[in-house]
Short mmCIF file of C-alpha atoms in Angstrom, two decimals:
data_model
loop_
_atom_site.label_atom_id
_atom_site.label_comp_id
_atom_site.label_asym_id
_atom_site.label_seq_id
_atom_site.Cartn_x
_atom_site.Cartn_y
_atom_site.Cartn_z
CA UNK A 1 25.47 -23.16 18.13
CA UNK A 2 24.45 -20.94 15.21
CA UNK A 3 21.00 -19.44 14.64
CA UNK A 4 19.52 -18.89 11.17
CA UNK A 5 17.73 -15.59 10.61
CA UNK A 6 14.84 -15.82 8.14
CA UNK A 7 12.79 -13.31 6.19
CA UNK A 8 9.67 -12.92 8.36
CA UNK A 9 6.14 -13.12 6.98
CA UNK A 10 4.84 -9.66 7.82
CA UNK A 11 1.19 -10.38 7.14
CA UNK A 12 -0.91 -13.26 5.80
CA UNK A 13 -0.89 -12.16 2.15
CA UNK A 14 2.80 -11.18 2.01
CA UNK A 15 4.99 -13.65 0.12
CA UNK A 16 8.30 -11.80 -0.09
CA UNK A 17 10.32 -8.94 1.36
CA UNK A 18 13.18 -6.67 0.34
CA UNK A 19 16.20 -6.02 2.55
CA UNK A 20 16.54 -2.24 2.59
CA UNK A 21 19.40 -1.90 5.06
CA UNK A 22 21.58 -4.04 7.31
CA UNK A 23 21.82 -2.33 10.69
CA UNK A 24 24.54 -4.75 11.83
CA UNK A 25 27.58 -5.92 9.87
CA UNK A 26 29.40 -9.26 9.77
CA UNK A 27 31.42 -9.62 12.97
CA UNK A 28 29.23 -7.25 15.02
CA UNK A 29 27.97 -8.40 18.41
CA UNK A 30 24.18 -8.34 18.77
CA UNK A 31 21.68 -8.83 21.58
CA UNK A 32 18.36 -10.63 21.29
CA UNK A 33 15.57 -8.34 20.01
CA UNK A 34 18.11 -5.69 18.97
CA UNK A 35 17.31 -4.31 15.46
CA UNK A 36 19.25 -6.39 12.90
CA UNK A 37 17.98 -5.29 9.49
CA UNK A 38 15.27 -3.23 7.83
CA UNK A 39 12.82 -4.67 5.30
CA UNK A 40 10.21 -3.35 2.91
CA UNK A 41 7.14 -5.33 1.82
CA UNK A 42 3.94 -4.60 -0.08
CA UNK A 43 2.38 -3.50 3.20
CA UNK A 44 4.93 -1.96 5.53
CA UNK A 45 8.55 -0.99 6.16
CA UNK A 46 9.89 -2.34 9.44
CA UNK A 47 13.03 -2.98 11.46
CA UNK A 48 13.44 -6.69 12.23
CA UNK A 49 14.85 -7.68 15.64
CA UNK A 50 17.48 -10.36 16.09
CA UNK A 51 16.06 -13.77 17.11
CA UNK A 52 19.05 -14.39 19.40
CA UNK A 53 22.19 -12.95 20.97
CA UNK A 54 25.71 -13.53 19.68
CA UNK A 55 27.78 -12.47 16.69
CA UNK A 56 26.60 -11.87 13.12
CA UNK A 57 28.60 -14.54 11.26
CA UNK A 58 27.15 -14.29 7.78
CA UNK A 59 24.90 -12.10 5.65
CA UNK A 60 23.28 -14.13 2.87
CA UNK A 61 21.10 -11.45 1.23
CA UNK A 62 22.47 -8.10 0.13
CA UNK A 63 20.76 -4.75 0.58
CA UNK A 64 18.22 -4.14 -2.18
CA UNK A 65 17.54 -7.85 -2.85
CA UNK A 66 14.06 -9.38 -2.62
CA UNK A 67 13.55 -12.92 -1.33
CA UNK A 68 10.57 -15.12 -0.36
CA UNK A 69 9.46 -15.27 3.26
CA UNK A 70 11.21 -17.89 5.40
CA UNK A 71 14.38 -17.62 3.28
CA UNK A 72 17.56 -17.56 5.37
CA UNK A 73 19.04 -14.06 5.22
CA UNK A 74 21.75 -14.28 7.88
CA UNK A 75 23.45 -16.54 10.43
CA UNK A 76 24.15 -15.62 14.06
CA UNK A 77 26.80 -17.50 16.04
CA UNK A 78 27.71 -17.72 19.71
CA UNK A 79 29.45 -14.82 21.40
CA UNK A 80 33.19 -14.86 20.69
CA UNK A 81 32.77 -16.95 17.53
CA UNK A 82 34.69 -15.64 14.53
CA UNK A 83 33.00 -14.92 11.24
CA UNK A 84 34.14 -17.25 8.45
CA UNK A 85 35.48 -15.87 5.21
CA UNK A 86 33.21 -17.99 3.01
CA UNK A 87 29.94 -16.30 2.10
CA UNK A 88 30.34 -13.46 4.60
CA UNK A 89 29.87 -10.79 1.94
CA UNK A 90 26.30 -11.86 1.34
CA UNK A 91 25.34 -14.35 -1.32
CA UNK A 92 21.81 -13.97 -2.55
CA UNK A 93 21.78 -17.43 -4.09
CA UNK A 94 21.21 -19.22 -0.80
CA UNK A 95 18.49 -16.81 0.23
CA UNK A 96 16.57 -17.12 -2.99
CA UNK A 97 15.55 -20.67 -2.19
CA UNK A 98 12.29 -21.40 -0.42
CA UNK A 99 12.39 -22.24 3.24
CA UNK A 100 15.70 -22.56 5.11
CA UNK A 101 18.82 -22.47 2.98
CA UNK A 102 21.82 -24.66 3.70
CA UNK A 103 24.72 -23.35 5.78
CA UNK A 104 27.87 -21.93 4.18
CA UNK A 105 30.05 -24.50 2.53
CA UNK A 106 27.29 -27.06 1.87
CA UNK A 107 27.15 -28.78 -1.48
CA UNK A 108 24.46 -27.19 -3.68
CA UNK A 109 21.62 -29.44 -4.71
CA UNK A 110 21.74 -30.71 -8.28
CA UNK A 111 18.61 -29.61 -10.13
CA UNK A 112 16.39 -32.44 -11.27
CA UNK A 113 16.03 -32.58 -15.05
CA UNK A 114 12.46 -33.44 -15.99
CA UNK A 115 11.98 -36.46 -18.20
CA UNK A 116 10.76 -35.55 -21.67
CA UNK A 117 8.39 -38.11 -23.21
CA UNK A 118 9.81 -39.79 -26.28
CA UNK A 119 7.97 -38.85 -29.45
CA UNK A 120 8.19 -41.29 -32.38
CA UNK A 121 9.95 -39.84 -35.40
CA UNK A 122 7.74 -38.78 -38.27
CA UNK A 123 9.09 -39.31 -41.80
CA UNK A 124 9.82 -35.97 -43.39
CA UNK A 125 7.91 -35.06 -46.53
CA UNK A 126 10.27 -34.11 -49.38
CA UNK A 127 10.88 -30.35 -49.72
CA UNK A 128 8.81 -29.65 -46.56
CA UNK A 129 10.71 -28.88 -43.32
CA UNK A 130 9.87 -31.11 -40.37
CA UNK A 131 7.74 -29.48 -37.68
CA UNK A 132 9.07 -30.03 -34.15
CA UNK A 133 6.62 -31.76 -31.86
CA UNK A 134 6.20 -30.28 -28.36
CA UNK A 135 6.61 -32.72 -25.48
CA UNK A 136 3.42 -33.89 -23.84
CA UNK A 137 3.03 -32.50 -20.31
CA UNK A 138 1.20 -34.79 -17.88
CA UNK A 139 -2.19 -33.39 -16.95
CA UNK A 140 -1.60 -33.78 -13.21
CA UNK A 141 1.52 -31.56 -13.32
CA UNK A 142 -0.27 -28.86 -15.27
CA UNK A 143 -3.14 -28.88 -12.80
CA UNK A 144 -0.76 -28.48 -9.87
CA UNK A 145 0.99 -25.56 -11.53
CA UNK A 146 -2.36 -23.95 -12.28
CA UNK A 147 -3.42 -24.28 -8.67
CA UNK A 148 -0.18 -22.70 -7.49
CA UNK A 149 -0.61 -19.75 -9.81
CA UNK A 150 -4.25 -19.29 -8.81
CA UNK A 151 -3.13 -18.99 -5.19
CA UNK A 152 -2.38 -15.32 -5.72
CA UNK A 153 -3.40 -12.31 -3.66
CA UNK A 154 -6.85 -10.71 -4.09
CA UNK A 155 -5.18 -7.65 -5.63
CA UNK A 156 -3.55 -9.79 -8.34
CA UNK A 157 -6.81 -11.63 -9.08
CA UNK A 158 -8.66 -8.31 -9.30
CA UNK A 159 -6.13 -6.91 -11.79
CA UNK A 160 -6.34 -10.11 -13.82
CA UNK A 161 -10.13 -9.97 -13.88
CA UNK A 162 -10.14 -6.30 -14.90
CA UNK A 163 -7.77 -6.91 -17.81
CA UNK A 164 -9.21 -10.25 -18.84
CA UNK A 165 -6.02 -12.18 -18.04
CA UNK A 166 -5.89 -15.88 -17.19
CA UNK A 167 -3.44 -16.09 -14.27
CA UNK A 168 -2.65 -19.73 -15.05
CA UNK A 169 -1.01 -18.67 -18.32
CA UNK A 170 1.60 -16.53 -16.57
CA UNK A 171 4.96 -17.64 -15.23
CA UNK A 172 4.98 -16.42 -11.63
CA UNK A 173 8.19 -15.48 -9.82
CA UNK A 174 6.73 -15.94 -6.34
CA UNK A 175 6.78 -18.98 -4.11
CA UNK A 176 5.80 -22.19 -5.96
CA UNK A 177 5.15 -20.23 -9.15
CA UNK A 178 2.78 -17.80 -7.42
CA UNK A 179 1.94 -14.83 -9.67
CA UNK A 180 2.87 -11.60 -7.88
CA UNK A 181 1.57 -8.11 -8.52
CA UNK A 182 4.87 -7.25 -10.19
CA UNK A 183 4.45 -10.23 -12.55
CA UNK A 184 0.98 -9.25 -13.72
CA UNK A 185 1.80 -5.53 -14.06
CA UNK A 186 4.87 -6.41 -16.14
CA UNK A 187 2.67 -8.66 -18.30
CA UNK A 188 0.20 -5.82 -18.87
CA UNK A 189 2.92 -3.25 -19.59
CA UNK A 190 4.45 -5.60 -22.16
CA UNK A 191 1.27 -5.26 -24.22
CA UNK A 192 0.45 -8.95 -23.86
CA UNK A 193 -2.93 -8.41 -22.20
CA UNK A 194 -5.74 -10.78 -23.16
CA UNK A 195 -7.72 -7.76 -24.36
CA UNK A 196 -5.86 -6.55 -27.45
CA UNK A 197 -5.98 -2.90 -28.40
CA UNK A 198 -8.28 -1.89 -31.23
CA UNK A 199 -6.54 -1.97 -34.64
CA UNK A 200 -7.81 1.57 -35.21
CA UNK A 201 -5.87 2.79 -32.14
CA UNK A 202 -2.17 2.03 -32.65
CA UNK A 203 -0.07 1.80 -29.51
CA UNK A 204 2.07 4.87 -28.84
CA UNK A 205 5.52 4.15 -27.50
CA UNK A 206 6.53 6.48 -24.65
CA UNK A 207 9.37 8.85 -25.52
CA UNK A 208 12.81 8.08 -24.18
CA UNK A 209 13.48 9.58 -20.74
CA UNK A 210 16.86 10.90 -21.87
CA UNK A 211 19.27 10.76 -24.77
CA UNK A 212 22.93 9.74 -24.70
CA UNK A 213 25.08 12.73 -23.87
CA UNK A 214 22.36 14.67 -22.06
CA UNK A 215 23.26 16.37 -18.79
CA UNK A 216 21.30 14.11 -16.42
CA UNK A 217 21.72 12.32 -13.11
CA UNK A 218 20.30 8.77 -12.90
CA UNK A 219 19.30 7.33 -9.56
CA UNK A 220 17.78 3.90 -8.96
CA UNK A 221 14.29 3.92 -7.42
CA UNK A 222 14.12 2.91 -3.78
CA UNK A 223 11.98 -0.03 -2.69
CA UNK A 224 9.18 2.13 -1.28
CA UNK A 225 9.08 4.41 -4.34
CA UNK A 226 8.80 1.37 -6.67
CA UNK A 227 5.95 -0.07 -4.62
CA UNK A 228 4.12 3.28 -4.54
CA UNK A 229 4.53 3.53 -8.32
CA UNK A 230 3.15 0.01 -8.82
CA UNK A 231 0.17 0.67 -6.55
CA UNK A 232 -0.71 4.00 -8.17
CA UNK A 233 -0.53 2.65 -11.73
CA UNK A 234 -2.59 -0.38 -10.75
CA UNK A 235 -5.26 1.78 -9.09
CA UNK A 236 -5.64 4.06 -12.11
CA UNK A 237 -5.97 1.01 -14.36
CA UNK A 238 -8.55 -0.55 -12.05
CA UNK A 239 -10.84 2.36 -11.17
CA UNK A 240 -12.24 5.12 -13.39
CA UNK A 241 -11.44 8.10 -11.14
CA UNK A 242 -13.83 11.05 -10.85
CA UNK A 243 -13.50 14.03 -8.48
CA UNK A 244 -15.84 16.49 -6.77
CA UNK A 245 -14.74 19.40 -4.58
CA UNK A 246 -16.61 21.41 -1.93
CA UNK A 247 -15.54 24.51 -0.01
CA UNK A 248 -16.10 24.31 3.75
CA UNK A 249 -16.19 27.07 6.39
CA UNK A 250 -14.06 25.98 9.37
CA UNK A 251 -15.17 28.83 11.66
CA UNK A 252 -17.15 26.53 13.97
CA UNK A 253 -14.32 24.00 14.21
CA UNK A 254 -11.77 26.74 14.81
CA UNK A 255 -13.88 28.10 17.66
CA UNK A 256 -14.29 24.69 19.34
CA UNK A 257 -10.63 23.84 18.84
CA UNK A 258 -9.46 26.99 20.61
CA UNK A 259 -11.88 26.34 23.47
CA UNK A 260 -10.90 22.67 23.97
CA UNK A 261 -7.21 22.79 23.07
CA UNK A 262 -5.86 23.10 26.62
CA UNK A 263 -8.18 20.38 27.89
CA UNK A 264 -6.88 17.92 25.31
CA UNK A 265 -3.25 18.83 25.94
CA UNK A 266 -3.80 18.10 29.64
CA UNK A 267 -5.01 14.65 28.59
CA UNK A 268 -1.85 14.12 26.52
CA UNK A 269 -3.43 14.67 23.10
CA UNK A 270 -3.27 17.33 20.43
CA UNK A 271 -6.62 18.52 19.06
CA UNK A 272 -6.04 18.93 15.33
CA UNK A 273 -8.21 19.68 12.32
CA UNK A 274 -7.55 16.09 11.19
CA UNK A 275 -9.43 14.71 14.20
CA UNK A 276 -12.49 16.88 13.44
CA UNK A 277 -12.42 15.83 9.78
CA UNK A 278 -12.01 12.16 10.74
CA UNK A 279 -14.96 12.27 13.15
CA UNK A 280 -17.25 14.00 10.64
CA UNK A 281 -16.11 11.63 7.86
CA UNK A 282 -16.83 8.54 9.97
CA UNK A 283 -20.37 9.76 10.68
CA UNK A 284 -20.88 10.53 6.98
CA UNK A 285 -19.60 7.09 5.94
CA UNK A 286 -22.15 5.51 8.26
CA UNK A 287 -24.88 7.54 6.51
CA UNK A 288 -23.68 6.54 3.00
CA UNK A 289 -22.57 2.86 2.99
CA UNK A 290 -21.55 3.02 -0.70
CA UNK A 291 -18.48 5.03 0.37
CA UNK A 292 -17.27 2.13 2.54
CA UNK A 293 -17.32 -0.63 -0.04
CA UNK A 294 -15.29 -2.57 -2.61
CA UNK A 295 -16.01 -4.09 -6.01
CA UNK A 296 -15.42 -7.81 -6.50
CA UNK A 297 -16.13 -8.65 -10.12
CA UNK A 298 -19.86 -8.00 -10.55
CA UNK A 299 -20.49 -7.87 -6.79
CA UNK A 300 -20.46 -4.90 -4.43
CA UNK A 301 -18.99 -5.70 -1.02
CA UNK A 302 -20.28 -3.33 1.67
CA UNK A 303 -17.94 -3.21 4.67
CA UNK A 304 -19.60 -3.18 8.09
CA UNK A 305 -16.39 -2.08 9.84
CA UNK A 306 -15.15 1.46 9.27
CA UNK A 307 -11.36 1.19 9.11
CA UNK A 308 -10.07 4.69 8.44
CA UNK A 309 -6.71 5.11 6.69
CA UNK A 310 -4.78 8.32 7.40
CA UNK A 311 -1.99 9.01 4.90
CA UNK A 312 1.37 9.92 6.46
CA UNK A 313 4.12 11.56 4.43
CA UNK A 314 7.63 10.18 5.00
CA UNK A 315 10.99 11.57 3.93
CA UNK A 316 11.05 9.39 0.83
CA UNK A 317 7.55 8.08 0.36
CA UNK A 318 4.07 7.69 1.79
CA UNK A 319 2.38 5.16 4.06
CA UNK A 320 -1.25 4.80 5.15
CA UNK A 321 -1.71 3.41 8.67
CA UNK A 322 -5.27 2.34 9.50
CA UNK A 323 -7.44 3.12 12.53
CA UNK A 324 -9.44 -0.09 12.89
CA UNK A 325 -13.11 0.29 13.92
CA UNK A 326 -12.69 4.04 13.91
CA UNK A 327 -16.40 4.57 14.50
CA UNK A 328 -16.01 3.10 18.00
CA UNK A 329 -13.63 5.89 19.11
CA UNK A 330 -14.51 9.27 20.54
CA UNK A 331 -12.64 12.46 19.63
CA UNK A 332 -9.95 11.96 22.26
CA UNK A 333 -9.40 8.39 21.04
CA UNK A 334 -9.16 9.56 17.42
CA UNK A 335 -6.61 12.26 18.36
CA UNK A 336 -4.45 9.73 20.17
CA UNK A 337 -4.72 7.13 17.39
CA UNK A 338 -3.80 9.61 14.64
CA UNK A 339 -0.77 10.90 16.56
CA UNK A 340 0.41 7.42 17.58
CA UNK A 341 0.16 5.88 14.11
CA UNK A 342 1.83 8.87 12.43
CA UNK A 343 4.72 8.81 14.91
CA UNK A 344 5.30 5.06 14.54
CA UNK A 345 4.99 5.29 10.75
CA UNK A 346 7.87 7.79 10.67
CA UNK A 347 10.00 5.68 13.01
CA UNK A 348 9.28 2.40 11.16
CA UNK A 349 7.57 0.83 14.15
CA UNK A 350 4.26 -0.09 12.52
CA UNK A 351 3.07 -3.69 12.48
CA UNK A 352 1.81 -5.18 9.17
CA UNK A 353 -1.79 -5.41 10.39
CA UNK A 354 -1.76 -1.66 11.08
CA UNK A 355 -1.50 -0.82 7.37
CA UNK A 356 -4.00 -3.42 6.14
CA UNK A 357 -7.76 -3.61 5.95
CA UNK A 358 -8.51 0.07 5.30
CA UNK A 359 -12.00 0.80 3.95
CA UNK A 360 -11.75 4.58 3.40
CA UNK A 361 -8.74 6.92 3.29
CA UNK A 362 -8.11 10.56 4.22
CA UNK A 363 -5.04 12.32 2.83
CA UNK A 364 -4.04 15.87 3.72
CA UNK A 365 -1.89 17.67 1.12
CA UNK A 366 -3.05 20.90 2.77
CA UNK A 367 -0.39 20.60 5.47
CA UNK A 368 2.15 21.41 2.74
CA UNK A 369 0.15 24.44 1.59
CA UNK A 370 -1.85 22.87 -1.26
CA UNK A 371 -5.30 24.38 -1.79
CA UNK A 372 -6.65 20.97 -2.74
CA UNK A 373 -5.50 17.63 -4.16
CA UNK A 374 -6.74 14.95 -6.55
CA UNK A 375 -5.61 11.80 -4.72
CA UNK A 376 -5.56 8.30 -6.21
CA UNK A 377 -7.83 5.71 -4.59
CA UNK A 378 -6.18 3.08 -2.39
CA UNK A 379 -7.35 -0.26 -3.80
CA UNK A 380 -9.64 -2.06 -3.18
CA UNK A 381 -11.41 0.96 -1.66
CA UNK A 382 -13.80 3.05 -3.77
CA UNK A 383 -13.25 6.55 -2.35
CA UNK A 384 -10.59 8.83 -0.87
CA UNK A 385 -10.92 12.27 0.73
CA UNK A 386 -8.33 14.95 -0.01
CA UNK A 387 -8.04 17.83 2.48
CA UNK A 388 -6.66 21.20 1.39
CA UNK A 389 -5.10 23.91 3.50
CA UNK A 390 -7.26 25.89 5.94
CA UNK A 391 -6.76 29.54 4.95
CA UNK A 392 -8.53 32.78 5.77
CA UNK A 393 -10.36 33.94 2.68
CA UNK A 394 -12.83 36.63 1.76
CA UNK A 395 -16.29 35.11 1.36
CA UNK A 396 -19.88 36.31 1.12
CA UNK A 397 -22.00 35.45 4.19
CA UNK A 398 -25.65 36.61 4.30
CA UNK A 399 -24.96 39.08 1.47
CA UNK A 400 -22.05 40.58 3.41
CA UNK A 401 -18.32 40.27 2.88
CA UNK A 402 -16.56 38.35 5.65
CA UNK A 403 -13.19 36.79 6.34
CA UNK A 404 -13.45 33.09 7.30
CA UNK A 405 -11.09 30.10 7.64
CA UNK A 406 -11.97 28.09 4.53
CA UNK A 407 -10.90 24.69 3.24
CA UNK A 408 -11.45 22.70 0.05
CA UNK A 409 -12.41 19.05 0.45
CA UNK A 410 -12.01 16.80 -2.61
CA UNK A 411 -13.61 13.38 -2.94
CA UNK A 412 -12.00 11.00 -5.41
CA UNK A 413 -14.33 8.09 -6.20
CA UNK A 414 -14.63 4.98 -8.33
CA UNK A 415 -17.20 5.75 -11.01
CA UNK A 416 -18.00 2.06 -11.38
CA UNK A 417 -19.91 2.34 -8.12
CA UNK A 418 -20.29 6.00 -7.14
CA UNK A 419 -22.00 8.54 -9.39
CA UNK A 420 -21.58 12.31 -9.23
CA UNK A 421 -24.90 12.78 -7.45
CA UNK A 422 -23.90 10.27 -4.78
CA UNK A 423 -20.55 12.01 -4.29
CA UNK A 424 -22.36 15.36 -4.04
CA UNK A 425 -24.67 14.06 -1.32
CA UNK A 426 -21.71 12.64 0.59
CA UNK A 427 -19.73 15.88 0.43
CA UNK A 428 -22.72 18.05 1.29
CA UNK A 429 -23.46 15.95 4.38
CA UNK A 430 -19.78 16.11 5.39
CA UNK A 431 -19.75 19.87 4.86
CA UNK A 432 -22.85 20.32 7.03
CA UNK A 433 -21.33 18.24 9.84
CA UNK A 434 -18.11 20.27 9.79
CA UNK A 435 -19.78 23.68 9.61
CA UNK A 436 -22.29 22.79 12.37
CA UNK A 437 -19.96 20.55 14.38
CA UNK A 438 -21.55 19.20 17.58
CA UNK A 439 -19.43 20.49 20.46
CA UNK A 440 -20.84 17.78 22.74
CA UNK A 441 -18.92 15.16 20.74
CA UNK A 442 -15.56 16.82 21.47
#
């Protein structure tokens, strides 16, 4: 008896997924829960386990193709069963349908042709061409389509609201006509936004990336890189970004870290600068609620939970796992959480809920030697903290020259909500906490 393998729904708001890699090939034996294929979604990359044991009979969706959740992507047969020749190379057509697709060899459904209302002929006026009359669409059908399009993710609705776009006017490519983020970004990039550019400011076409005959190498973007690109462009369009940077003396933290390092290692944790910064940031967020908020139209949504995102660099991309209720953890708990999430992010073992719901993000370009960074806000958050490298520098302390471990902290913030004075107060409070870190909390 064969088992159909479907595209899983990796999170409530996820409507589709992309097959990045098939770990097994047609004809391979497979055990239950053994990794079968790797997917990429808007939220997470993950390896998907096999729902049963047997032999991989058919692959219906090729690597690189995107299909709705619950689409059949493969068929697993009983052990010893031979793979059939029909459809074994992977036909995306069957997977593109919603729900379970039919098995190989089934007769495809004949599409239903909608009935067009008959419009009485209008006598043509001499020398004037007849104007074609558009068919009348029943109001009930239009309402249903509108409702389907409106059932889009909060991110899509936020983009639409920002750009003054009526979602119901777009043709969505998602399930049941659902408008996806890709649909609305493509609509905006086409110049068809509901807010036309001023006649005095003509649109400037971007220059061509290359010319015929140039010595170039062209490589198709990977799934993760395309999603990162979409998210970054959307964030810059949504939030007016402003940055403030403060220099922080890490002498106190360096002293405590050296003193407590062995104790933490004995407990199976590594005491890093990131843990100190996370703890001080959490306490500062609690002091300034505006940093832990989102904008919903004309409303400000203050988040009571502090869900701290920690950016993790991958070989070909970036992912931001989230420490939920980070303010409820002590330093040891933060150290363990940071290490665990980073390790599982690099091995593609994160669950969808572990990269969702972040309310504030910390990113650390300093580990690669950068003095500071100007990071882009992770929507729908309103602030992100960039951490530079900790380097020994010559500074003036009490009118004397000294050598101290120094670090630049950069706060990127949404100017719709946070003003420069607010950002300054936030960074000054964070700086004070780091420079006078309470050893009792470690």
